[in-house]
mmCIF file of N, CA and C in Angstrom:
data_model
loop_
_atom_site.group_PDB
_atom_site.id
_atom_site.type_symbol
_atom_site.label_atom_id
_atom_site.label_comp_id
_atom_site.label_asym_id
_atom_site.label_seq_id
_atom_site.Cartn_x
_atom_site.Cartn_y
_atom_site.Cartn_z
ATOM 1 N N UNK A 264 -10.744 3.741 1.511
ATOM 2 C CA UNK A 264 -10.592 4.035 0.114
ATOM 3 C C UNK A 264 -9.273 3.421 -0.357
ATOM 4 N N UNK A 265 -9.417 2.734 -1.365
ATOM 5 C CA UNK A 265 -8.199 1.938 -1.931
ATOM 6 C C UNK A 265 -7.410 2.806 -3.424
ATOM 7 N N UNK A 266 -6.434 3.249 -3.528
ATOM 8 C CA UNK A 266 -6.071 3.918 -4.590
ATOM 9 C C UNK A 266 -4.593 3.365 -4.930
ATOM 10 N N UNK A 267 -4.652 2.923 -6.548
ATOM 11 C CA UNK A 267 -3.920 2.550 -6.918
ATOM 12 C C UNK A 267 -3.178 3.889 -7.975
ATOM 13 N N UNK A 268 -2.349 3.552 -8.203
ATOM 14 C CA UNK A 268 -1.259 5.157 -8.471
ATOM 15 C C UNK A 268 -0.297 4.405 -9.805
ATOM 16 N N UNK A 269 -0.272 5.036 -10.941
ATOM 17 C CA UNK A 269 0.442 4.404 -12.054
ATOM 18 C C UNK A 269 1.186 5.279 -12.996
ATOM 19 N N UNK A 270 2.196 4.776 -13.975
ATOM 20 C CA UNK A 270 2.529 6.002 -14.953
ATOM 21 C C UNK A 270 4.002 6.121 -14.454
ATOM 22 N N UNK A 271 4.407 7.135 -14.938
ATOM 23 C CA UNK A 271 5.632 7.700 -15.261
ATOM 24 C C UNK A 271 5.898 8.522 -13.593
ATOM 25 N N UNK A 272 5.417 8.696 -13.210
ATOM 26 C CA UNK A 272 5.664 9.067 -11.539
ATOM 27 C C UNK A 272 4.870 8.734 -10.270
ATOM 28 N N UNK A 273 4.761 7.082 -10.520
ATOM 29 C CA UNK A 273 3.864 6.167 -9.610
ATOM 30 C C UNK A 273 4.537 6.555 -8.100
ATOM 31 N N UNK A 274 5.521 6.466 -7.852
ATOM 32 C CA UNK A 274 6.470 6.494 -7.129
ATOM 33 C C UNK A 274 6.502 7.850 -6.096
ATOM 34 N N UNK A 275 6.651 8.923 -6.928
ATOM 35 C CA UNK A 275 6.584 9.713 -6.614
ATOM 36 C C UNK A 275 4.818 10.192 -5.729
ATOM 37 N N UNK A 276 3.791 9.730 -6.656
ATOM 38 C CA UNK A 276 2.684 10.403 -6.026
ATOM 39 C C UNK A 276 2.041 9.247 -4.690
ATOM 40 N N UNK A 277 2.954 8.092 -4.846
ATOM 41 C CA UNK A 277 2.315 7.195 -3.704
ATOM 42 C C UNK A 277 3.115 7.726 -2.548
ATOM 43 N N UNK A 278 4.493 8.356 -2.617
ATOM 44 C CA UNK A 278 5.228 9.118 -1.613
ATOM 45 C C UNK A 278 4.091 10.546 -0.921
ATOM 46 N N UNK A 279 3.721 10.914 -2.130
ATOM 47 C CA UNK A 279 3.158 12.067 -2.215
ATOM 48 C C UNK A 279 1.843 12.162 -1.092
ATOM 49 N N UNK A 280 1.063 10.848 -0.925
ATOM 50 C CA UNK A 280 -0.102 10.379 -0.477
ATOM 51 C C UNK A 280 0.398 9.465 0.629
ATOM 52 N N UNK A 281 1.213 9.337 1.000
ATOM 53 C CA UNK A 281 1.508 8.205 1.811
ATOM 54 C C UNK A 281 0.936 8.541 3.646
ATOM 55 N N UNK A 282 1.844 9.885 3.494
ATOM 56 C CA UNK A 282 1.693 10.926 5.036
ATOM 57 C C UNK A 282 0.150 11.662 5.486
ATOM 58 N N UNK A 283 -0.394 11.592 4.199
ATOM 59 C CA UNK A 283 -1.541 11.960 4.615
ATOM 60 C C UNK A 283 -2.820 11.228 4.427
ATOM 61 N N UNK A 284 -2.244 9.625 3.828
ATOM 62 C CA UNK A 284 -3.859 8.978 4.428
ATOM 63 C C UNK A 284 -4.394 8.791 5.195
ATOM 64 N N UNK A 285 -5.476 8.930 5.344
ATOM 65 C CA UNK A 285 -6.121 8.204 6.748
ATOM 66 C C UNK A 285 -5.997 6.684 6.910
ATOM 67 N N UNK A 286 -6.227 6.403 8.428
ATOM 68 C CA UNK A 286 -5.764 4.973 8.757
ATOM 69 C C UNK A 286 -6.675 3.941 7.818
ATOM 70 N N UNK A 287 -7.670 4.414 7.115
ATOM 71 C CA UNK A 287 -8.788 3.412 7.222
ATOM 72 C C UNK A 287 -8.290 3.449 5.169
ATOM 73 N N UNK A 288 -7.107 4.112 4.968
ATOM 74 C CA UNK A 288 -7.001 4.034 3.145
ATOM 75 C C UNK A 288 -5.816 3.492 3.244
ATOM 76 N N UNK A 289 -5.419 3.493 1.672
ATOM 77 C CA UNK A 289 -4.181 2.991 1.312
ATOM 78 C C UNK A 289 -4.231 3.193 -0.312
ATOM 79 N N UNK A 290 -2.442 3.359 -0.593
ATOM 80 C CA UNK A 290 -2.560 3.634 -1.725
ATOM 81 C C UNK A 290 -1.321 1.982 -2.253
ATOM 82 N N UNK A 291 -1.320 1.878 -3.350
ATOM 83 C CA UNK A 291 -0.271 1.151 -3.965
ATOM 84 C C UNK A 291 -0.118 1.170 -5.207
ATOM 85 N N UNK A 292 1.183 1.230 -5.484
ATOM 86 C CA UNK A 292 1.808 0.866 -6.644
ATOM 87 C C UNK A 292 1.526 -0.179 -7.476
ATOM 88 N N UNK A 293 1.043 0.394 -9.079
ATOM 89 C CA UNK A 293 0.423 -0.925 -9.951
ATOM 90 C C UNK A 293 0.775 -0.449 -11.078
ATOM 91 N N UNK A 294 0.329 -1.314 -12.157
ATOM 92 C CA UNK A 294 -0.107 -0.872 -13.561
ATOM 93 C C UNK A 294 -0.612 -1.132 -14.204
ATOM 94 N N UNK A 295 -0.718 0.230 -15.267
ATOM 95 C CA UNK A 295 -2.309 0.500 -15.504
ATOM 96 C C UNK A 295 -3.297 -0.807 -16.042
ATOM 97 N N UNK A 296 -2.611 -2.281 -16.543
ATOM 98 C CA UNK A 296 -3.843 -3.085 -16.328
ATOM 99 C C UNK A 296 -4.216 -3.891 -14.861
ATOM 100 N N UNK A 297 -3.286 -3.767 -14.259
ATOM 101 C CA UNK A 297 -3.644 -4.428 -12.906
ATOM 102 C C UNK A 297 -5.140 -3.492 -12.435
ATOM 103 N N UNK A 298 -4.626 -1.885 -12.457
ATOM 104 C CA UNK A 298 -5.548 -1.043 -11.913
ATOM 105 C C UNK A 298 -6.756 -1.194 -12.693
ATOM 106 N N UNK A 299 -6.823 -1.187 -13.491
ATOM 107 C CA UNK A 299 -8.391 -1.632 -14.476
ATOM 108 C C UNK A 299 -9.089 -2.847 -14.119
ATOM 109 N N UNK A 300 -7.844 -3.732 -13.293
ATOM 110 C CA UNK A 300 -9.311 -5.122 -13.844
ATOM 111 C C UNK A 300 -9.852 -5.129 -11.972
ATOM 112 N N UNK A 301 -8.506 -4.091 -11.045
ATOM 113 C CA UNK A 301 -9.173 -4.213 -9.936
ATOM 114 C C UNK A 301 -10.296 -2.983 -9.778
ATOM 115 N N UNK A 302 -10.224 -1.580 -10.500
ATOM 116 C CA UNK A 302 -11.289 -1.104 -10.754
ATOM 117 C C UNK A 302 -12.677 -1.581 -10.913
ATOM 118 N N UNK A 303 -12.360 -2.448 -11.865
ATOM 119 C CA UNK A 303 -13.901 -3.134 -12.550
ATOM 120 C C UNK A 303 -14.258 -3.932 -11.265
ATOM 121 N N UNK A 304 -13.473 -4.219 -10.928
ATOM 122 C CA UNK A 304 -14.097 -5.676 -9.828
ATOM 123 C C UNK A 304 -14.174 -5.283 -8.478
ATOM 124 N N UNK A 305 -14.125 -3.913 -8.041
ATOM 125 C CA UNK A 305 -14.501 -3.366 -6.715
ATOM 126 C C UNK A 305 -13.379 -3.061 -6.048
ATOM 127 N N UNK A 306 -12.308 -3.681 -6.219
ATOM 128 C CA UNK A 306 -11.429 -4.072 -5.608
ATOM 129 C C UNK A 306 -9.856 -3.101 -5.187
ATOM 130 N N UNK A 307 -10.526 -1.975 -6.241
ATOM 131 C CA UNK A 307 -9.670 -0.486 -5.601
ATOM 132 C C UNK A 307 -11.105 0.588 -5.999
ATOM 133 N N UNK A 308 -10.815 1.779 -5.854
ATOM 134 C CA UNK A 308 -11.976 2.273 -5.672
ATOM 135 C C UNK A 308 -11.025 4.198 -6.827
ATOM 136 N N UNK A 309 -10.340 3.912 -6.627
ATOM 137 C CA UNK A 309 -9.628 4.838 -7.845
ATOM 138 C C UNK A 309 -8.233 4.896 -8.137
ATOM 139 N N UNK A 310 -7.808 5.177 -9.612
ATOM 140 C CA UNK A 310 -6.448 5.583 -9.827
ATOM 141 C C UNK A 310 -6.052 6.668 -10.339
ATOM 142 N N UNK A 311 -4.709 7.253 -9.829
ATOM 143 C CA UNK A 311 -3.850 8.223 -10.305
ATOM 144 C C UNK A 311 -3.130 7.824 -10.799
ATOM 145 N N UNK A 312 -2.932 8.232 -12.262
ATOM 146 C CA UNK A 312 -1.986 8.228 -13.546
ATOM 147 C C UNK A 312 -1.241 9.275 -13.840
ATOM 148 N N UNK A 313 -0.071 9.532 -14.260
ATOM 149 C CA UNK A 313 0.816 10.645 -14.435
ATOM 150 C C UNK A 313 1.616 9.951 -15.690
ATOM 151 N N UNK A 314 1.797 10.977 -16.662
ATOM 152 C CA UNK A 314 3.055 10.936 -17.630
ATOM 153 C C UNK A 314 3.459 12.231 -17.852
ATOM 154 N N UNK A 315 4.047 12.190 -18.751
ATOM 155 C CA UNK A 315 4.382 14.161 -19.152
ATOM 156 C C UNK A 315 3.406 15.017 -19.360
ATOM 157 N N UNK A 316 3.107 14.958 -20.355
ATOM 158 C CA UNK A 316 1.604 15.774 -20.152
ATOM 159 C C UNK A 316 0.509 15.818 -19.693
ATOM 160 N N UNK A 317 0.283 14.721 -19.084
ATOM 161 C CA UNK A 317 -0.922 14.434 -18.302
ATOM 162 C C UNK A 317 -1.928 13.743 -19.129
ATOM 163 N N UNK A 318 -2.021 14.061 -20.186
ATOM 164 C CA UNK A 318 -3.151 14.171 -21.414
ATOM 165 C C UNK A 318 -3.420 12.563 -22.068
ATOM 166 N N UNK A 319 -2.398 11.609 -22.482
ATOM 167 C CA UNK A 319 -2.891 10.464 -23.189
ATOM 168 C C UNK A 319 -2.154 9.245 -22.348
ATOM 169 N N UNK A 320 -1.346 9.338 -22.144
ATOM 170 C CA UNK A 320 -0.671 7.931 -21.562
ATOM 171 C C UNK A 320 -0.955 7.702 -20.427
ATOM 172 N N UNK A 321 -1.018 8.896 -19.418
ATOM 173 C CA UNK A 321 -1.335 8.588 -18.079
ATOM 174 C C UNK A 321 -2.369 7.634 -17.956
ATOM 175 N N UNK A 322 -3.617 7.910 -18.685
ATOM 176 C CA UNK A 322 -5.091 7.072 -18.310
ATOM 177 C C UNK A 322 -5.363 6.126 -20.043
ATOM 178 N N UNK A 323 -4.060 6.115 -20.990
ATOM 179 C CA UNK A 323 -4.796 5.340 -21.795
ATOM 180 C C UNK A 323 -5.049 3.697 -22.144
ATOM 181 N N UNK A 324 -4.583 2.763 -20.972
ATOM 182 C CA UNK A 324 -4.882 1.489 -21.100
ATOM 183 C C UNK A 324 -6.350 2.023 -20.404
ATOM 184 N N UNK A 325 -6.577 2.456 -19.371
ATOM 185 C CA UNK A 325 -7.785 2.370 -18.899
ATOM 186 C C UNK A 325 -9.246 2.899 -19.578
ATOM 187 N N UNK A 326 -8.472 4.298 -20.271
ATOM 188 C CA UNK A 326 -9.928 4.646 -21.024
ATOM 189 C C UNK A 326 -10.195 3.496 -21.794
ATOM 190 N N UNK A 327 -9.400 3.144 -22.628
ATOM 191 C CA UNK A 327 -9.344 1.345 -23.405
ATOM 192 C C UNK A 327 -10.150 0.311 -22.665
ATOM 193 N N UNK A 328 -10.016 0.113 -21.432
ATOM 194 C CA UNK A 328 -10.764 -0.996 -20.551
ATOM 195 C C UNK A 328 -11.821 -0.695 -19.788
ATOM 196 N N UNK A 329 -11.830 0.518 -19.271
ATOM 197 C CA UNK A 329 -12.780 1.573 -18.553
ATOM 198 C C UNK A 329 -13.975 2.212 -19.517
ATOM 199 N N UNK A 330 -13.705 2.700 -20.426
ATOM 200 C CA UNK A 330 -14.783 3.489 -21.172
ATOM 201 C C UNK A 330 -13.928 5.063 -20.780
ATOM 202 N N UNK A 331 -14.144 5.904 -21.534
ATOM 203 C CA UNK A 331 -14.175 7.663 -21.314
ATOM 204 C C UNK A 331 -15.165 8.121 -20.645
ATOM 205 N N UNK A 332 -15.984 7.341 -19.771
ATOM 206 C CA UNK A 332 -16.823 7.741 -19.002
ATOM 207 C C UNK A 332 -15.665 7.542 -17.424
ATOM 208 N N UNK A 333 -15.483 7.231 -17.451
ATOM 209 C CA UNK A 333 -14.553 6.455 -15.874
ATOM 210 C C UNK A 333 -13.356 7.092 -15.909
ATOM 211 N N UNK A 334 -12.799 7.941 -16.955
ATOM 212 C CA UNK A 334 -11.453 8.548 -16.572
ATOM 213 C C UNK A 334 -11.482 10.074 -17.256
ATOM 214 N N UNK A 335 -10.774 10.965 -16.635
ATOM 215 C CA UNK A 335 -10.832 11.995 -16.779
ATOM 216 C C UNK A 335 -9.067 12.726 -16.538
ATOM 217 N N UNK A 336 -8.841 13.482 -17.354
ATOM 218 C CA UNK A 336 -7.360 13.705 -17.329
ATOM 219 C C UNK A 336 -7.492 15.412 -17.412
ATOM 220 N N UNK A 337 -6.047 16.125 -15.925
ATOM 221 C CA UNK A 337 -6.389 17.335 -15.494
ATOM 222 C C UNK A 337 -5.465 17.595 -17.045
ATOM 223 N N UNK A 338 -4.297 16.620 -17.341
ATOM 224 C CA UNK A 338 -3.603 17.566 -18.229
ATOM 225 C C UNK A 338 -2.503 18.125 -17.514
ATOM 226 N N UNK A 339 -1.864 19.207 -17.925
ATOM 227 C CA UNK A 339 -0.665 20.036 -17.492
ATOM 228 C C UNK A 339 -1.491 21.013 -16.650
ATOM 229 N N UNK A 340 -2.672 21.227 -16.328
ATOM 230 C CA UNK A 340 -3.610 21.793 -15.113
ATOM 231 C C UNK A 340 -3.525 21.513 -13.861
ATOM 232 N N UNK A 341 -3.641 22.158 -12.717
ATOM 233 C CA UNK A 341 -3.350 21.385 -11.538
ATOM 234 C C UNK A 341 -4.858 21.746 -11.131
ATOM 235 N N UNK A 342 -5.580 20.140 -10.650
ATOM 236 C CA UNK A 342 -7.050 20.502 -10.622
ATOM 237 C C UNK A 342 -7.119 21.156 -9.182
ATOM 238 N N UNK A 343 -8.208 21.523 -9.417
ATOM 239 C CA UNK A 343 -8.848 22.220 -8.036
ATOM 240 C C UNK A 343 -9.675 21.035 -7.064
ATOM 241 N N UNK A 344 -10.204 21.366 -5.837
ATOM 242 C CA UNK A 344 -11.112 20.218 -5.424
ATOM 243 C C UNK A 344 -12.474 20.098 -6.190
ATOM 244 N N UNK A 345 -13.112 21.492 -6.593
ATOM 245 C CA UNK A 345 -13.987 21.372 -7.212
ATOM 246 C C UNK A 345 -14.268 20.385 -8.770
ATOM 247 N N UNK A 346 -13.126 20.361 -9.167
ATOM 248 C CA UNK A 346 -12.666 19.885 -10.686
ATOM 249 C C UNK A 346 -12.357 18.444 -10.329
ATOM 250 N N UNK A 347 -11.812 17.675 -8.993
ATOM 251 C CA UNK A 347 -11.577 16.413 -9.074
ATOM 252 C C UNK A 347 -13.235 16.199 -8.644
ATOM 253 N N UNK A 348 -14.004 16.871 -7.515
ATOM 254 C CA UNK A 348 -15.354 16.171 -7.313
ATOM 255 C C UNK A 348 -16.357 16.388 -8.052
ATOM 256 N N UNK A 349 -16.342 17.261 -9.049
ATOM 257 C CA UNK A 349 -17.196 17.173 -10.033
ATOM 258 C C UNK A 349 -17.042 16.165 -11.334
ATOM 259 N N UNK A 350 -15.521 15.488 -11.401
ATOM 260 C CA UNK A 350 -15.272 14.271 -11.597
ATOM 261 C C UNK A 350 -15.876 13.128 -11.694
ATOM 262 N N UNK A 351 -15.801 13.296 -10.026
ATOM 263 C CA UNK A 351 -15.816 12.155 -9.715
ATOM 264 C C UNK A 351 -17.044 11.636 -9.324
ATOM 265 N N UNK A 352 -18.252 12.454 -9.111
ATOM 266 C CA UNK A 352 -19.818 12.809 -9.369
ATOM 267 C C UNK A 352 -20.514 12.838 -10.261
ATOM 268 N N UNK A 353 -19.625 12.365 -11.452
ATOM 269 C CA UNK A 353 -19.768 11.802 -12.783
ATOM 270 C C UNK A 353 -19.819 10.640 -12.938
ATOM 271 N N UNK A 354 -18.891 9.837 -12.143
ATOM 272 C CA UNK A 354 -18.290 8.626 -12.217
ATOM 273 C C UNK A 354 -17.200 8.067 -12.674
ATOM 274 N N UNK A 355 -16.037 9.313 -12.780
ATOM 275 C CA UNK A 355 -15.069 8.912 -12.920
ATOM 276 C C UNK A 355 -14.323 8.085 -11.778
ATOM 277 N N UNK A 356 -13.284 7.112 -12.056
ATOM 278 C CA UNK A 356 -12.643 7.300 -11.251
ATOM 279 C C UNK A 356 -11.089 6.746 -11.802
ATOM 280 N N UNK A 357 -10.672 7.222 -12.495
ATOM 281 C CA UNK A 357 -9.615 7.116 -12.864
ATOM 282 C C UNK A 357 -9.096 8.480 -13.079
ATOM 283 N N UNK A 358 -8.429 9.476 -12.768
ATOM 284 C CA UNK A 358 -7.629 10.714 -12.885
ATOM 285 C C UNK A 358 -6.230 10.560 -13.618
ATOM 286 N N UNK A 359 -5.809 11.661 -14.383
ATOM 287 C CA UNK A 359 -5.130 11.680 -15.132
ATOM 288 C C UNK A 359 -4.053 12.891 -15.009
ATOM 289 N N UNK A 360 -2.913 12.935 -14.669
ATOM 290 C CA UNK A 360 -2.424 14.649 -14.767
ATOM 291 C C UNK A 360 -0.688 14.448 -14.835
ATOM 292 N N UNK A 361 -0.252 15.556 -15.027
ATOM 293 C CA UNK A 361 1.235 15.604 -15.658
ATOM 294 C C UNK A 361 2.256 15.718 -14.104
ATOM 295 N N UNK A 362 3.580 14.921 -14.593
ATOM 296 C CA UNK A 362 4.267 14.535 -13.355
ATOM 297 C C UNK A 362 5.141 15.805 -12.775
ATOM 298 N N UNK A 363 4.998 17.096 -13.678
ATOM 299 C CA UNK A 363 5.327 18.113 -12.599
ATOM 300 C C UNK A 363 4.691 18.571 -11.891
ATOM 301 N N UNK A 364 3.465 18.261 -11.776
ATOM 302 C CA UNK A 364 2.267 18.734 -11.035
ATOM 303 C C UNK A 364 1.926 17.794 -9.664
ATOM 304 N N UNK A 365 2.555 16.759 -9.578
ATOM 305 C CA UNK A 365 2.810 15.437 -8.313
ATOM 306 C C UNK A 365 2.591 16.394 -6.913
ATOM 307 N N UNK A 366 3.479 17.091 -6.525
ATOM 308 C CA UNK A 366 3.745 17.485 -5.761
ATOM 309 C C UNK A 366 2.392 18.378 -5.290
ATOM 310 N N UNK A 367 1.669 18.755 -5.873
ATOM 311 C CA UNK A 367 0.461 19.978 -6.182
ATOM 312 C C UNK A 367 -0.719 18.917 -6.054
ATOM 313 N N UNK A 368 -0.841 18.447 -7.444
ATOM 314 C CA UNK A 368 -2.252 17.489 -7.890
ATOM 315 C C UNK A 368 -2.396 16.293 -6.913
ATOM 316 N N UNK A 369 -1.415 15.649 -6.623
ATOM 317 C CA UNK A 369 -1.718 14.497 -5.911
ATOM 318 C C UNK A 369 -2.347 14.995 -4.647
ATOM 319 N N UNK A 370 -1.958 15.385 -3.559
ATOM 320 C CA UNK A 370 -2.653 16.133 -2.248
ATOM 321 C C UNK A 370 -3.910 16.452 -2.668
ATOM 322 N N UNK A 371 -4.563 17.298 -3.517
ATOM 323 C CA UNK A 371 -5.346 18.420 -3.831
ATOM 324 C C UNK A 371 -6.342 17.126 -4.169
ATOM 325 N N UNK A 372 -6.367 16.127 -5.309
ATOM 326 C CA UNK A 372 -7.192 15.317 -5.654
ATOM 327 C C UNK A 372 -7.345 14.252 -4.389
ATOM 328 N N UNK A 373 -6.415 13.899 -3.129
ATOM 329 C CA UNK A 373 -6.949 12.865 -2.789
ATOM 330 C C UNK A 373 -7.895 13.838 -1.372
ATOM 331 N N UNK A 374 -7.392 14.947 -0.811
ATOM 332 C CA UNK A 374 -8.669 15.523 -0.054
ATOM 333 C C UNK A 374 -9.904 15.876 -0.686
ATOM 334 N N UNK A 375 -9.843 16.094 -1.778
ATOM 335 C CA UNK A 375 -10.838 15.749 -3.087
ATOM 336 C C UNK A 375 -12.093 14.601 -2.856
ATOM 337 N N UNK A 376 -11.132 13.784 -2.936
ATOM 338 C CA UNK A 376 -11.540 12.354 -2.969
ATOM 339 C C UNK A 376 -12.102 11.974 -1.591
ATOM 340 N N UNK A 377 -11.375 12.419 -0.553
ATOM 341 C CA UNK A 377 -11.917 12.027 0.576
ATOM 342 C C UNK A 377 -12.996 12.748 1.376
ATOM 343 N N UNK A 378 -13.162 14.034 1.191
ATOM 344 C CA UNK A 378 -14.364 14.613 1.253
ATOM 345 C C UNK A 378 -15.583 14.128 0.300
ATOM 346 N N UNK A 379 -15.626 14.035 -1.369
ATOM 347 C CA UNK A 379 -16.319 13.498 -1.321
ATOM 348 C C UNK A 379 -16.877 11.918 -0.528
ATOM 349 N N UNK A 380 -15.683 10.894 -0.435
ATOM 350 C CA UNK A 380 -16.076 9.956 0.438
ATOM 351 C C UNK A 380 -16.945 10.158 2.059
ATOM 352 N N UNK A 381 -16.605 11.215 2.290
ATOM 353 C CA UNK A 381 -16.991 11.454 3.500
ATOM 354 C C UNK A 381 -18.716 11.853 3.678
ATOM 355 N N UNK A 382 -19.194 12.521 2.029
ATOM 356 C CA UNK A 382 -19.927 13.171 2.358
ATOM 357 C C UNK A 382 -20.682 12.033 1.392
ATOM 358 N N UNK A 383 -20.829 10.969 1.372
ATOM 359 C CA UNK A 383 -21.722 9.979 0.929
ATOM 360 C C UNK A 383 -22.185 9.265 1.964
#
């Protein structure tokens, strides 16, 4: 699983994800149009966006290039696993959430993420 990480605390949530990927993922540092055009083209498979509130900047070049079908934002919420894979069983794959929540949301969405991967 390839995940690209953007926004106002890129830094922070690729730290955040770093210790607990599995050997076979990776995350990196981008922005948000790099992550869109490698979205579209296969070529990462999701991104985490963070600004202050979680709510418009984190995911808004992408809803722009993506559609509002492909991104979904927790907000100042810290999602649950149920809330990132029902997401993402939509077809999102762009996530959205606020940078005090890094420490919380980032972990929580990528075992999220990787269970659903697992269970496809």
């Amino acid at each position: 699983m390839k995940i690209i990480v953007g926004g106002v605390a890129k830094s922070a949530v690729a730290d955040a994800l770093k210790p607990i990927l599995r050997e076979t993922d990776s995350v990196a540092v981008g922005s948000d149009m790099d992550a869109a055009m490698k979205l579209r083209s296969g070529q990462a498979d999701y991104f985490l966006g963070t600004c202050h509130t979680g709510a418009g900047a984190s995911l808004g070049v992408l809803v722009g290039l993506l559609g509002t079908n492909k991104c979904h934002t927790f907000a100042r919420r810290v999602p649950t696993s149920d809330d990132v894979t029902a997401a993402v069983e939509s077809g999102v794959q762009a996530l959205g959430f606020s940078v005090d929540q890094v420490e919380v949301a980032a972990p929580t969405i990528y075992r999220a993420l990787v269970a659903h991967d697992e269970g496809r």
